[in-house]
Short mmCIF file of N, CA and C in Angstrom, two decimals:
data_model
loop_
_atom_site.label_atom_id
_atom_site.label_comp_id
_atom_site.label_asym_id
_atom_site.label_seq_id
_atom_site.Cartn_x
_atom_site.Cartn_y
_atom_site.Cartn_z
N UNK A 4 -15.52 24.16 12.06
CA UNK A 4 -14.34 25.38 12.61
C UNK A 4 -13.59 25.11 13.00
N UNK A 5 -12.25 25.79 12.08
CA UNK A 5 -11.00 25.68 12.39
C UNK A 5 -10.84 26.97 13.70
N UNK A 6 -9.92 26.68 14.93
CA UNK A 6 -9.46 26.94 16.01
C UNK A 6 -8.24 27.80 16.04
N UNK A 7 -7.97 28.90 16.88
CA UNK A 7 -7.32 30.02 16.11
C UNK A 7 -5.96 29.81 15.76
N UNK A 8 -5.13 28.30 16.04
CA UNK A 8 -3.53 28.19 15.29
C UNK A 8 -4.25 27.05 14.22
N UNK A 9 -5.22 27.19 14.12
CA UNK A 9 -5.70 25.96 12.40
C UNK A 9 -5.79 24.80 12.78
N UNK A 10 -5.79 23.94 11.97
CA UNK A 10 -6.39 22.81 12.04
C UNK A 10 -6.44 21.41 10.99
N UNK A 11 -6.70 20.59 10.88
CA UNK A 11 -7.37 20.40 9.04
C UNK A 11 -9.06 19.57 9.38
N UNK A 12 -8.72 19.89 7.49
CA UNK A 12 -10.35 19.64 7.12
C UNK A 12 -10.10 17.95 6.72
N UNK A 13 -11.18 17.38 6.98
CA UNK A 13 -10.62 15.63 6.22
C UNK A 13 -11.75 15.98 5.51
N UNK A 14 -11.29 15.82 3.94
CA UNK A 14 -13.02 15.48 3.26
C UNK A 14 -12.55 13.76 2.63
N UNK A 15 -13.88 13.39 2.63
CA UNK A 15 -14.07 12.27 2.03
C UNK A 15 -14.98 11.66 1.15
N UNK A 16 -14.47 10.87 0.44
CA UNK A 16 -15.26 10.89 -1.22
C UNK A 16 -15.66 9.14 -0.81
N UNK A 17 -17.40 8.78 -1.07
CA UNK A 17 -17.73 7.62 -1.26
C UNK A 17 -18.28 7.12 -2.85
N UNK A 18 -17.57 6.08 -2.71
CA UNK A 18 -17.96 5.53 -3.95
C UNK A 18 -18.54 4.02 -3.47
N UNK A 19 -20.52 3.78 -3.85
CA UNK A 19 -20.70 2.56 -3.18
C UNK A 19 -19.42 1.28 -3.60
N UNK A 20 -19.61 0.93 -2.79
CA UNK A 20 -18.69 -1.03 -3.35
C UNK A 20 -17.29 -1.04 -3.51
N UNK A 21 -16.94 0.38 -2.94
CA UNK A 21 -15.77 1.00 -2.98
C UNK A 21 -15.24 1.50 -1.24
N UNK A 22 -13.49 0.93 -0.51
CA UNK A 22 -13.73 2.19 0.46
C UNK A 22 -13.61 3.56 0.62
N UNK A 23 -14.00 3.89 1.49
CA UNK A 23 -14.30 5.33 2.04
C UNK A 23 -13.01 5.91 0.94
N UNK A 24 -12.75 7.51 0.95
CA UNK A 24 -11.50 7.49 0.39
C UNK A 24 -11.07 9.19 1.43
N UNK A 25 -10.14 9.36 1.94
CA UNK A 25 -10.09 10.70 3.29
C UNK A 25 -8.69 11.53 1.55
N UNK A 26 -9.08 12.69 2.35
CA UNK A 26 -7.47 13.50 1.64
C UNK A 26 -8.13 14.64 2.87
N UNK A 27 -6.86 14.71 3.00
CA UNK A 27 -6.62 16.50 4.34
C UNK A 27 -6.04 17.57 3.62
N UNK A 28 -7.06 18.86 4.17
CA UNK A 28 -6.43 19.86 4.04
C UNK A 28 -6.56 20.41 4.92
N UNK A 29 -5.01 21.23 5.18
CA UNK A 29 -4.17 21.97 6.44
C UNK A 29 -4.37 23.37 6.62
N UNK A 30 -5.34 23.44 7.52
CA UNK A 30 -5.35 25.22 7.41
C UNK A 30 -4.60 26.11 9.28
N UNK A 31 -3.91 26.76 8.38
CA UNK A 31 -2.58 26.91 9.71
C UNK A 31 -3.15 28.90 9.84
N UNK A 32 -2.97 29.19 11.20
CA UNK A 32 -3.23 30.65 11.04
C UNK A 32 -2.44 30.80 12.52
N UNK A 33 -1.56 29.81 12.52
CA UNK A 33 -0.84 30.14 13.47
C UNK A 33 0.56 30.75 12.97
N UNK A 34 1.01 32.00 14.13
CA UNK A 34 2.26 32.51 13.44
C UNK A 34 3.64 32.20 14.38
N UNK A 35 3.31 31.01 15.62
CA UNK A 35 4.37 30.28 16.25
C UNK A 35 5.03 29.47 15.27
N UNK A 36 6.14 29.73 15.12
CA UNK A 36 6.95 28.24 14.58
C UNK A 36 6.49 27.06 14.15
N UNK A 37 6.35 26.16 13.54
CA UNK A 37 5.68 24.97 13.58
C UNK A 37 5.66 24.00 11.91
N UNK A 38 4.92 23.16 12.05
CA UNK A 38 4.72 22.27 10.66
C UNK A 38 4.09 21.42 11.14
N UNK A 39 3.39 20.91 10.15
CA UNK A 39 2.79 19.85 9.85
C UNK A 39 2.83 18.72 8.70
N UNK A 40 2.80 17.44 9.16
CA UNK A 40 3.08 16.49 7.82
C UNK A 40 1.20 16.11 7.61
N UNK A 41 0.81 15.99 6.09
CA UNK A 41 0.05 15.46 5.61
C UNK A 41 0.67 14.33 4.50
N UNK A 42 -0.25 13.59 4.52
CA UNK A 42 -0.05 12.22 2.58
C UNK A 42 -0.67 12.79 2.20
N UNK A 43 -0.45 12.57 0.70
CA UNK A 43 -1.18 12.58 -0.33
C UNK A 43 -1.04 10.99 -1.57
N UNK A 44 -1.52 10.39 -1.77
CA UNK A 44 -3.19 10.40 -1.31
C UNK A 44 -3.28 10.17 0.27
N UNK A 45 -4.14 10.15 1.03
CA UNK A 45 -4.47 10.11 2.50
C UNK A 45 -5.09 8.53 2.19
N UNK A 46 -5.03 7.57 1.53
CA UNK A 46 -5.07 6.19 1.90
C UNK A 46 -4.95 5.52 0.74
N UNK A 47 -4.57 4.22 0.35
CA UNK A 47 -3.89 3.05 -0.39
C UNK A 47 -4.68 1.88 -0.43
N UNK A 48 -4.86 1.67 -1.57
CA UNK A 48 -5.58 -0.15 -1.61
C UNK A 48 -4.08 -0.75 -2.38
N UNK A 49 -4.11 -1.89 -1.57
CA UNK A 49 -2.61 -2.49 -2.14
C UNK A 49 -2.71 -4.03 -1.54
N UNK A 50 -2.58 -4.71 -2.72
CA UNK A 50 -3.15 -6.41 -2.60
C UNK A 50 -1.44 -7.34 -1.84
N UNK A 51 -2.00 -8.00 -1.06
CA UNK A 51 -0.63 -8.33 -0.43
C UNK A 51 0.14 -9.12 -1.24
N UNK A 52 1.67 -8.82 -1.02
CA UNK A 52 2.45 -8.81 -1.68
C UNK A 52 2.77 -8.00 -3.00
N UNK A 53 1.65 -6.60 -2.18
CA UNK A 53 2.76 -5.74 -3.83
C UNK A 53 2.80 -4.30 -2.92
N UNK A 54 3.20 -3.51 -3.73
CA UNK A 54 3.06 -2.51 -3.29
C UNK A 54 2.67 -0.98 -3.65
N UNK A 55 2.64 -0.11 -2.66
CA UNK A 55 2.40 1.36 -3.10
C UNK A 55 2.78 2.56 -2.42
N UNK A 56 2.30 3.54 -3.21
CA UNK A 56 3.25 5.09 -3.13
C UNK A 56 2.47 6.19 -2.67
N UNK A 57 2.92 6.66 -1.44
CA UNK A 57 2.42 7.99 -0.88
C UNK A 57 3.60 9.19 -1.03
N UNK A 58 2.74 10.37 -0.31
CA UNK A 58 3.49 11.08 -0.38
C UNK A 58 3.70 12.14 0.73
N UNK A 59 4.65 12.08 1.18
CA UNK A 59 4.30 12.93 2.70
C UNK A 59 4.94 13.86 2.51
N UNK A 60 4.17 14.90 2.86
CA UNK A 60 4.09 16.81 2.54
C UNK A 60 4.44 16.72 4.17
N UNK A 61 5.38 18.12 3.77
CA UNK A 61 5.64 19.06 4.67
C UNK A 61 5.74 20.52 4.39
N UNK A 62 4.25 20.94 5.59
CA UNK A 62 4.18 22.57 5.22
C UNK A 62 5.30 22.91 7.09
N UNK A 63 5.89 23.97 6.69
CA UNK A 63 6.51 24.76 7.67
C UNK A 63 5.63 25.91 7.86
N UNK A 64 5.16 26.18 9.13
CA UNK A 64 4.46 27.68 9.40
C UNK A 64 5.53 28.87 10.31
N UNK A 65 4.87 29.72 10.26
CA UNK A 65 5.25 30.46 11.37
C UNK A 65 7.20 31.12 11.09
N UNK A 66 7.44 30.76 10.59
CA UNK A 66 8.92 31.01 10.21
C UNK A 66 9.76 29.97 10.30
N UNK A 67 8.97 28.66 10.62
CA UNK A 67 10.26 27.22 11.13
C UNK A 67 10.92 26.86 9.56
N UNK A 68 12.24 26.71 9.55
CA UNK A 68 12.40 26.42 8.62
C UNK A 68 13.63 25.19 9.03
N UNK A 69 13.53 25.04 9.53
CA UNK A 69 14.24 23.21 10.47
C UNK A 69 13.87 22.11 9.91
N UNK A 70 15.11 21.40 10.41
CA UNK A 70 14.74 20.12 9.39
C UNK A 70 13.83 18.96 10.35
N UNK A 71 12.89 18.61 9.53
CA UNK A 71 12.12 17.22 10.67
C UNK A 71 12.41 16.63 10.13
N UNK A 72 12.11 15.42 11.58
CA UNK A 72 12.37 13.76 11.18
C UNK A 72 10.82 13.59 11.94
N UNK A 73 10.67 12.11 10.51
CA UNK A 73 9.35 11.63 10.90
C UNK A 73 10.07 9.86 10.84
N UNK A 74 9.14 9.29 11.52
CA UNK A 74 9.13 7.74 11.74
C UNK A 74 7.93 6.83 11.21
N UNK A 75 7.55 6.21 11.62
CA UNK A 75 6.12 5.58 11.36
C UNK A 75 5.86 4.66 12.15
N UNK A 76 4.26 4.28 12.72
CA UNK A 76 4.21 3.47 13.10
C UNK A 76 2.95 2.87 12.65
N UNK A 77 2.39 1.61 12.68
CA UNK A 77 1.25 0.75 12.32
C UNK A 77 0.08 0.43 12.70
N UNK A 78 -1.05 0.77 12.95
CA UNK A 78 -1.89 -0.09 14.03
C UNK A 78 -1.61 0.61 15.26
N UNK A 79 -0.66 1.61 15.57
CA UNK A 79 -0.89 2.39 16.70
C UNK A 79 0.63 1.51 17.73
N UNK A 80 1.10 0.91 17.03
CA UNK A 80 2.78 0.53 17.46
C UNK A 80 3.60 0.49 16.40
N UNK A 81 5.26 0.10 16.77
CA UNK A 81 6.34 -0.03 16.33
C UNK A 81 6.36 -0.72 14.90
N UNK A 82 6.65 -0.53 13.33
CA UNK A 82 6.08 -1.08 12.13
C UNK A 82 7.05 -2.50 12.01
N UNK A 83 8.35 -2.34 12.56
CA UNK A 83 9.08 -3.51 12.45
C UNK A 83 8.13 -4.62 13.09
N UNK A 84 8.22 -5.58 12.20
CA UNK A 84 8.06 -7.10 12.07
C UNK A 84 6.27 -6.88 11.82
N UNK A 85 5.69 -5.91 11.12
CA UNK A 85 4.08 -6.29 11.07
C UNK A 85 4.19 -6.27 9.62
N UNK A 86 4.72 -6.58 8.70
CA UNK A 86 4.48 -7.18 8.05
C UNK A 86 4.10 -6.18 6.51
N UNK A 87 4.56 -4.23 7.26
CA UNK A 87 5.17 -3.36 6.37
C UNK A 87 6.16 -3.17 5.93
N UNK A 88 6.86 -3.09 4.91
CA UNK A 88 8.19 -2.34 4.95
C UNK A 88 8.30 -1.23 3.91
N UNK A 89 9.14 0.26 4.87
CA UNK A 89 9.05 1.40 3.70
C UNK A 89 10.43 1.51 2.89
N UNK A 90 10.65 2.17 2.31
CA UNK A 90 11.33 2.66 1.32
C UNK A 90 11.02 4.19 1.27
N UNK A 91 11.85 5.30 1.32
CA UNK A 91 12.76 4.92 1.88
C UNK A 91 12.67 4.16 3.73
N UNK A 92 13.96 3.49 4.11
CA UNK A 92 13.68 3.40 5.53
C UNK A 92 13.74 4.04 6.44
N UNK A 93 12.78 3.95 7.67
CA UNK A 93 11.80 4.83 8.11
C UNK A 93 13.17 4.98 10.13
N UNK A 94 13.25 5.96 10.40
CA UNK A 94 12.98 7.59 9.88
C UNK A 94 13.43 7.99 8.60
N UNK A 95 12.43 9.33 8.08
CA UNK A 95 13.25 9.85 7.33
C UNK A 95 13.01 11.22 7.64
N UNK A 96 14.60 12.54 7.83
CA UNK A 96 14.43 13.56 7.19
C UNK A 96 14.53 14.58 6.55
N UNK A 97 13.72 15.61 6.39
CA UNK A 97 13.13 16.46 5.55
C UNK A 97 14.14 17.37 6.00
N UNK A 98 15.06 18.05 4.96
CA UNK A 98 16.02 18.59 5.51
C UNK A 98 15.75 20.26 5.32
N UNK A 99 16.15 21.25 5.51
CA UNK A 99 15.63 22.64 5.58
C UNK A 99 15.28 22.58 4.12
N UNK A 100 14.25 23.10 3.79
CA UNK A 100 13.66 23.65 2.38
C UNK A 100 13.24 22.96 2.04
N UNK A 101 13.45 21.11 2.21
CA UNK A 101 12.74 20.01 1.70
C UNK A 101 11.08 20.08 1.86
N UNK A 102 10.13 19.70 1.11
CA UNK A 102 8.73 20.30 1.14
C UNK A 102 8.45 18.16 1.54
N UNK A 103 8.53 17.27 0.56
CA UNK A 103 8.32 16.02 -0.08
C UNK A 103 9.22 15.42 0.58
N UNK A 104 8.54 13.82 0.55
CA UNK A 104 8.82 12.13 0.54
C UNK A 104 8.16 11.51 -0.09
N UNK A 105 8.35 10.93 -0.21
CA UNK A 105 7.88 10.06 -1.56
C UNK A 105 8.00 8.19 -0.92
N UNK A 106 7.25 7.98 0.13
CA UNK A 106 7.39 6.77 0.66
C UNK A 106 6.80 5.42 0.19
N UNK A 107 7.50 4.69 -0.73
CA UNK A 107 6.75 3.44 -0.93
C UNK A 107 6.71 2.57 0.40
N UNK A 108 5.30 1.41 0.36
CA UNK A 108 4.83 0.71 1.19
C UNK A 108 4.78 -0.28 0.90
N UNK A 109 4.84 -1.55 0.95
CA UNK A 109 5.18 -2.62 0.68
C UNK A 109 4.45 -3.53 1.02
N UNK A 110 3.70 -4.62 0.96
CA UNK A 110 2.63 -5.34 1.97
C UNK A 110 3.09 -7.00 1.71
N UNK A 111 3.63 -7.56 2.76
CA UNK A 111 3.71 -9.49 2.56
C UNK A 111 2.41 -9.74 2.93
N UNK A 112 2.59 -11.29 2.85
CA UNK A 112 1.65 -12.04 3.16
C UNK A 112 1.15 -12.23 4.12
N UNK A 113 1.75 -12.28 4.98
CA UNK A 113 1.50 -12.14 6.58
C UNK A 113 0.49 -11.06 7.05
N UNK A 114 0.12 -10.24 6.47
CA UNK A 114 -0.92 -8.67 6.73
C UNK A 114 -2.37 -9.48 6.47
N UNK A 115 -2.87 -9.17 7.35
CA UNK A 115 -4.48 -9.25 6.98
C UNK A 115 -4.94 -8.61 6.17
N UNK A 116 -5.91 -9.11 5.58
CA UNK A 116 -6.89 -8.12 4.55
C UNK A 116 -7.70 -7.57 5.90
N UNK A 117 -7.12 -6.15 5.65
CA UNK A 117 -8.28 -5.55 6.67
C UNK A 117 -7.37 -3.74 6.11
N UNK A 118 -8.47 -2.71 7.03
CA UNK A 118 -7.73 -1.79 6.67
C UNK A 118 -6.76 -1.16 7.94
N UNK A 119 -5.67 -0.49 7.26
CA UNK A 119 -4.83 -0.49 8.43
C UNK A 119 -4.13 1.00 8.92
N UNK A 120 -4.24 1.73 9.48
CA UNK A 120 -3.48 2.76 10.15
C UNK A 120 -2.39 2.95 9.98
N UNK A 121 -1.76 3.78 9.00
CA UNK A 121 -0.07 4.16 9.52
C UNK A 121 0.25 5.51 10.06
N UNK A 122 0.57 5.59 10.23
CA UNK A 122 0.87 6.76 11.16
C UNK A 122 2.47 7.60 11.20
N UNK A 123 2.73 8.49 9.82
CA UNK A 123 4.06 8.99 10.07
C UNK A 123 3.80 10.40 11.25
N UNK A 124 4.95 10.06 12.09
CA UNK A 124 5.30 10.82 13.16
C UNK A 124 6.51 11.84 13.33
N UNK A 125 6.12 13.62 13.07
CA UNK A 125 7.36 14.23 12.47
C UNK A 125 7.61 14.88 14.18
N UNK A 126 8.80 15.41 14.10
CA UNK A 126 9.83 16.20 15.43
C UNK A 126 10.80 16.91 14.97
N UNK A 127 10.96 17.96 15.69
CA UNK A 127 11.90 19.22 15.16
C UNK A 127 12.29 19.63 16.57
N UNK A 128 13.71 19.73 16.64
CA UNK A 128 14.23 20.79 17.52
C UNK A 128 13.43 21.79 17.61
N UNK A 129 13.44 21.83 18.59
CA UNK A 129 13.15 23.75 19.12
C UNK A 129 11.47 23.50 18.95
N UNK A 130 10.41 22.50 18.42
CA UNK A 130 9.39 22.11 18.04
C UNK A 130 8.49 21.29 19.16
N UNK A 131 8.13 21.77 20.23
CA UNK A 131 7.51 20.93 21.60
C UNK A 131 6.23 20.51 20.49
N UNK A 132 6.66 18.39 21.09
CA UNK A 132 5.73 17.40 21.07
C UNK A 132 5.36 17.40 19.25
N UNK A 133 5.00 16.17 19.13
CA UNK A 133 5.33 15.72 18.16
C UNK A 133 3.97 15.86 17.07
N UNK A 134 3.65 15.82 15.52
CA UNK A 134 3.22 16.23 14.48
C UNK A 134 2.76 14.56 13.68
N UNK A 135 1.70 13.98 13.92
CA UNK A 135 1.26 12.66 13.20
C UNK A 135 0.61 13.37 11.84
N UNK A 136 0.77 12.28 11.07
CA UNK A 136 -0.10 11.96 9.89
C UNK A 136 -0.65 11.01 10.28
N UNK A 137 -2.21 10.54 9.45
CA UNK A 137 -2.48 9.44 9.24
C UNK A 137 -2.68 8.96 7.72
N UNK A 138 -2.40 7.54 7.08
CA UNK A 138 -2.48 6.99 5.92
C UNK A 138 -3.32 5.79 6.41
N UNK A 139 -4.38 5.26 5.76
CA UNK A 139 -5.43 4.15 5.52
C UNK A 139 -4.89 3.72 4.27
N UNK A 140 -4.43 1.72 4.83
CA UNK A 140 -3.80 1.33 3.72
C UNK A 140 -4.75 -0.03 4.01
N UNK A 141 -5.69 0.06 3.13
CA UNK A 141 -6.58 -1.52 2.62
C UNK A 141 -6.05 -2.39 2.30
N UNK A 142 -5.68 -3.49 2.91
CA UNK A 142 -4.80 -4.37 2.38
C UNK A 142 -6.27 -5.07 1.78
N UNK A 143 -5.81 -5.95 0.31
CA UNK A 143 -6.53 -6.49 -0.05
C UNK A 143 -5.82 -8.09 -0.50
N UNK A 144 -7.10 -9.19 -0.71
CA UNK A 144 -6.32 -10.59 -1.36
C UNK A 144 -5.59 -10.22 -2.72
N UNK A 145 -4.32 -10.68 -2.91
CA UNK A 145 -4.21 -11.16 -4.24
C UNK A 145 -5.31 -11.43 -5.20
N UNK A 146 -4.80 -11.34 -6.23
CA UNK A 146 -6.31 -11.60 -7.18
C UNK A 146 -5.23 -12.17 -8.09
N UNK A 147 -6.37 -13.15 -8.14
CA UNK A 147 -5.44 -14.86 -9.07
C UNK A 147 -5.98 -14.12 -10.53
N UNK A 148 -4.36 -14.39 -10.88
CA UNK A 148 -4.26 -14.55 -12.74
C UNK A 148 -4.77 -15.14 -13.27
N UNK A 149 -6.02 -15.06 -14.49
CA UNK A 149 -7.23 -16.50 -15.20
C UNK A 149 -5.68 -16.98 -15.94
N UNK A 150 -6.13 -18.35 -15.56
CA UNK A 150 -5.38 -19.10 -16.07
C UNK A 150 -5.92 -20.55 -15.85
N UNK A 151 -4.65 -21.31 -16.03
CA UNK A 151 -4.94 -23.18 -16.50
C UNK A 151 -4.20 -23.89 -15.91
N UNK A 152 -3.91 -25.12 -15.41
CA UNK A 152 -3.23 -26.11 -15.13
C UNK A 152 -3.20 -27.45 -15.99
N UNK A 153 -2.64 -27.54 -16.33
CA UNK A 153 -3.16 -29.08 -17.34
C UNK A 153 -1.84 -30.81 -17.02
N UNK A 154 -2.08 -31.55 -16.74
CA UNK A 154 -1.62 -32.94 -16.30
C UNK A 154 -2.60 -34.11 -17.44
N UNK A 155 -1.72 -34.92 -17.46
CA UNK A 155 -1.58 -36.49 -17.99
C UNK A 155 -1.42 -37.51 -16.83
N UNK A 156 -2.54 -38.42 -16.45
CA UNK A 156 -2.09 -39.65 -15.75
C UNK A 156 -1.92 -40.20 -16.24
N UNK A 157 -1.08 -41.96 -16.48
CA UNK A 157 -0.20 -41.52 -15.81
C UNK A 157 0.85 -40.46 -16.63
N UNK A 158 1.88 -39.91 -15.72
CA UNK A 158 2.86 -39.48 -16.05
C UNK A 158 4.02 -39.94 -15.97
N UNK A 159 5.18 -40.44 -16.70
CA UNK A 159 5.35 -40.47 -17.86
C UNK A 159 4.76 -41.85 -18.40
N UNK A 160 3.70 -42.31 -19.28
CA UNK A 160 3.40 -42.64 -20.18
C UNK A 160 4.48 -43.80 -20.71
N UNK A 161 4.19 -45.54 -20.44
CA UNK A 161 5.21 -46.45 -20.81
C UNK A 161 3.63 -46.97 -21.91
N UNK A 162 4.31 -47.16 -23.52
CA UNK A 162 3.72 -47.82 -24.25
C UNK A 162 4.49 -48.81 -25.06
N UNK A 163 4.55 -50.04 -25.43
CA UNK A 163 4.95 -50.94 -26.01
C UNK A 163 4.60 -50.64 -26.94
N UNK A 164 5.76 -50.60 -28.48
CA UNK A 164 5.37 -50.83 -29.75
C UNK A 164 4.75 -51.70 -29.99
N UNK A 165 4.11 -51.38 -31.06
CA UNK A 165 2.86 -52.32 -31.61
C UNK A 165 1.70 -52.32 -30.95
N UNK A 166 1.32 -52.23 -29.34
CA UNK A 166 0.09 -51.32 -28.65
C UNK A 166 -0.54 -50.69 -28.58
N UNK A 167 -1.12 -50.69 -27.65
CA UNK A 167 -2.12 -49.08 -26.84
C UNK A 167 -2.09 -49.15 -25.67
N UNK A 168 -2.41 -47.76 -24.77
CA UNK A 168 -2.67 -47.61 -24.22
C UNK A 168 -3.49 -46.30 -23.52
N UNK A 169 -4.13 -45.99 -22.67
CA UNK A 169 -5.25 -44.71 -22.05
C UNK A 169 -4.45 -43.74 -21.24
N UNK A 170 -4.51 -42.54 -21.40
CA UNK A 170 -3.38 -42.06 -20.42
C UNK A 170 -5.32 -40.78 -20.31
N UNK A 171 -5.26 -40.27 -18.92
CA UNK A 171 -6.38 -39.46 -18.43
C UNK A 171 -6.11 -37.85 -19.37
N UNK A 172 -6.00 -36.95 -19.46
CA UNK A 172 -6.03 -35.47 -19.38
C UNK A 172 -7.45 -34.81 -19.06
N UNK A 173 -6.22 -33.52 -17.82
CA UNK A 173 -7.07 -33.03 -16.81
C UNK A 173 -6.45 -31.52 -16.98
N UNK A 174 -7.84 -30.74 -17.26
CA UNK A 174 -7.41 -29.43 -17.35
C UNK A 174 -7.93 -28.53 -16.05
N UNK A 175 -7.53 -27.61 -15.43
CA UNK A 175 -8.16 -26.70 -14.08
C UNK A 175 -8.29 -25.19 -14.40
N UNK A 176 -8.82 -24.74 -14.20
CA UNK A 176 -9.13 -23.42 -14.88
C UNK A 176 -8.86 -22.94 -13.41
N UNK A 177 -8.02 -21.69 -13.76
CA UNK A 177 -8.24 -21.04 -12.05
C UNK A 177 -8.24 -19.57 -12.79
N UNK A 178 -8.44 -18.93 -11.60
CA UNK A 178 -8.32 -17.45 -11.49
C UNK A 178 -9.26 -16.50 -12.14
N UNK A 179 -10.67 -17.35 -12.54
CA UNK A 179 -11.37 -16.67 -13.23
C UNK A 179 -11.62 -17.51 -14.72
N UNK A 180 -10.74 -18.18 -15.29
CA UNK A 180 -10.14 -18.26 -16.40
C UNK A 180 -11.79 -19.87 -16.71
N UNK A 181 -12.45 -19.43 -17.50
CA UNK A 181 -13.17 -20.02 -17.82
C UNK A 181 -13.61 -20.12 -19.46
N UNK A 182 -12.22 -20.12 -20.26
CA UNK A 182 -11.87 -19.86 -21.65
C UNK A 182 -12.29 -21.69 -22.41
N UNK A 183 -11.93 -21.29 -23.66
CA UNK A 183 -11.78 -23.08 -24.27
C UNK A 183 -10.31 -23.01 -24.50
N UNK A 184 -9.65 -24.50 -24.00
CA UNK A 184 -8.36 -24.94 -24.70
C UNK A 184 -8.33 -26.02 -24.78
N UNK A 185 -7.24 -25.43 -26.28
CA UNK A 185 -7.28 -26.17 -27.69
C UNK A 185 -5.83 -27.16 -27.05
N UNK A 186 -6.06 -28.41 -27.43
CA UNK A 186 -5.02 -29.67 -26.96
C UNK A 186 -4.69 -30.54 -28.32
N UNK A 187 -3.01 -30.19 -28.74
CA UNK A 187 -2.90 -30.58 -29.57
C UNK A 187 -1.81 -31.92 -29.14
N UNK A 188 -1.05 -32.67 -29.63
CA UNK A 188 -0.59 -33.93 -29.72
C UNK A 188 0.17 -34.34 -30.48
N UNK A 189 1.85 -34.39 -30.38
CA UNK A 189 2.90 -34.29 -31.34
C UNK A 189 3.70 -35.34 -30.59
N UNK A 190 4.43 -36.11 -31.68
CA UNK A 190 5.42 -37.07 -31.34
C UNK A 190 7.17 -36.50 -31.77
N UNK A 191 8.21 -37.01 -30.86
CA UNK A 191 9.09 -36.40 -31.45
C UNK A 191 9.92 -37.68 -31.05
#
């Protein structure tokens, strides 16, 4: 049930084995000048060392046409030093008439694998209080690229002309690679 001043409806999708995904629907019945912020999408999955993009949407209501400034908190505290980097840098300003800001969120290696609440907090001159909106960021471990390493021991190998020696060749499969590795030798 939505109150007389509007509110939000959260719609959640559930897929077995994957994190739930939420999106918000803003319902406004308020004739007093006001605004709401809401993200699209409402959740992101980002690997450590990578980035993702969300759009922060601004809905002005009740005849409000002013600028809105949005800042960010991660996990309830300021984002500085948290391993999250936002582009453009925070705070951002929605100028009169502007309704969206695309925000890139980069995650460094220090951020733990977990779900993190990122809160964008909007404020405006003439509007009492702040208006938050949340996005859930699911941080995942980097996925190893299938590959292999190859080494020879000893290296370099020294052999006297007319004699022979032995070297050990080692192949290590990484990142889930389990294919065949062909080895050839050439002389120069």
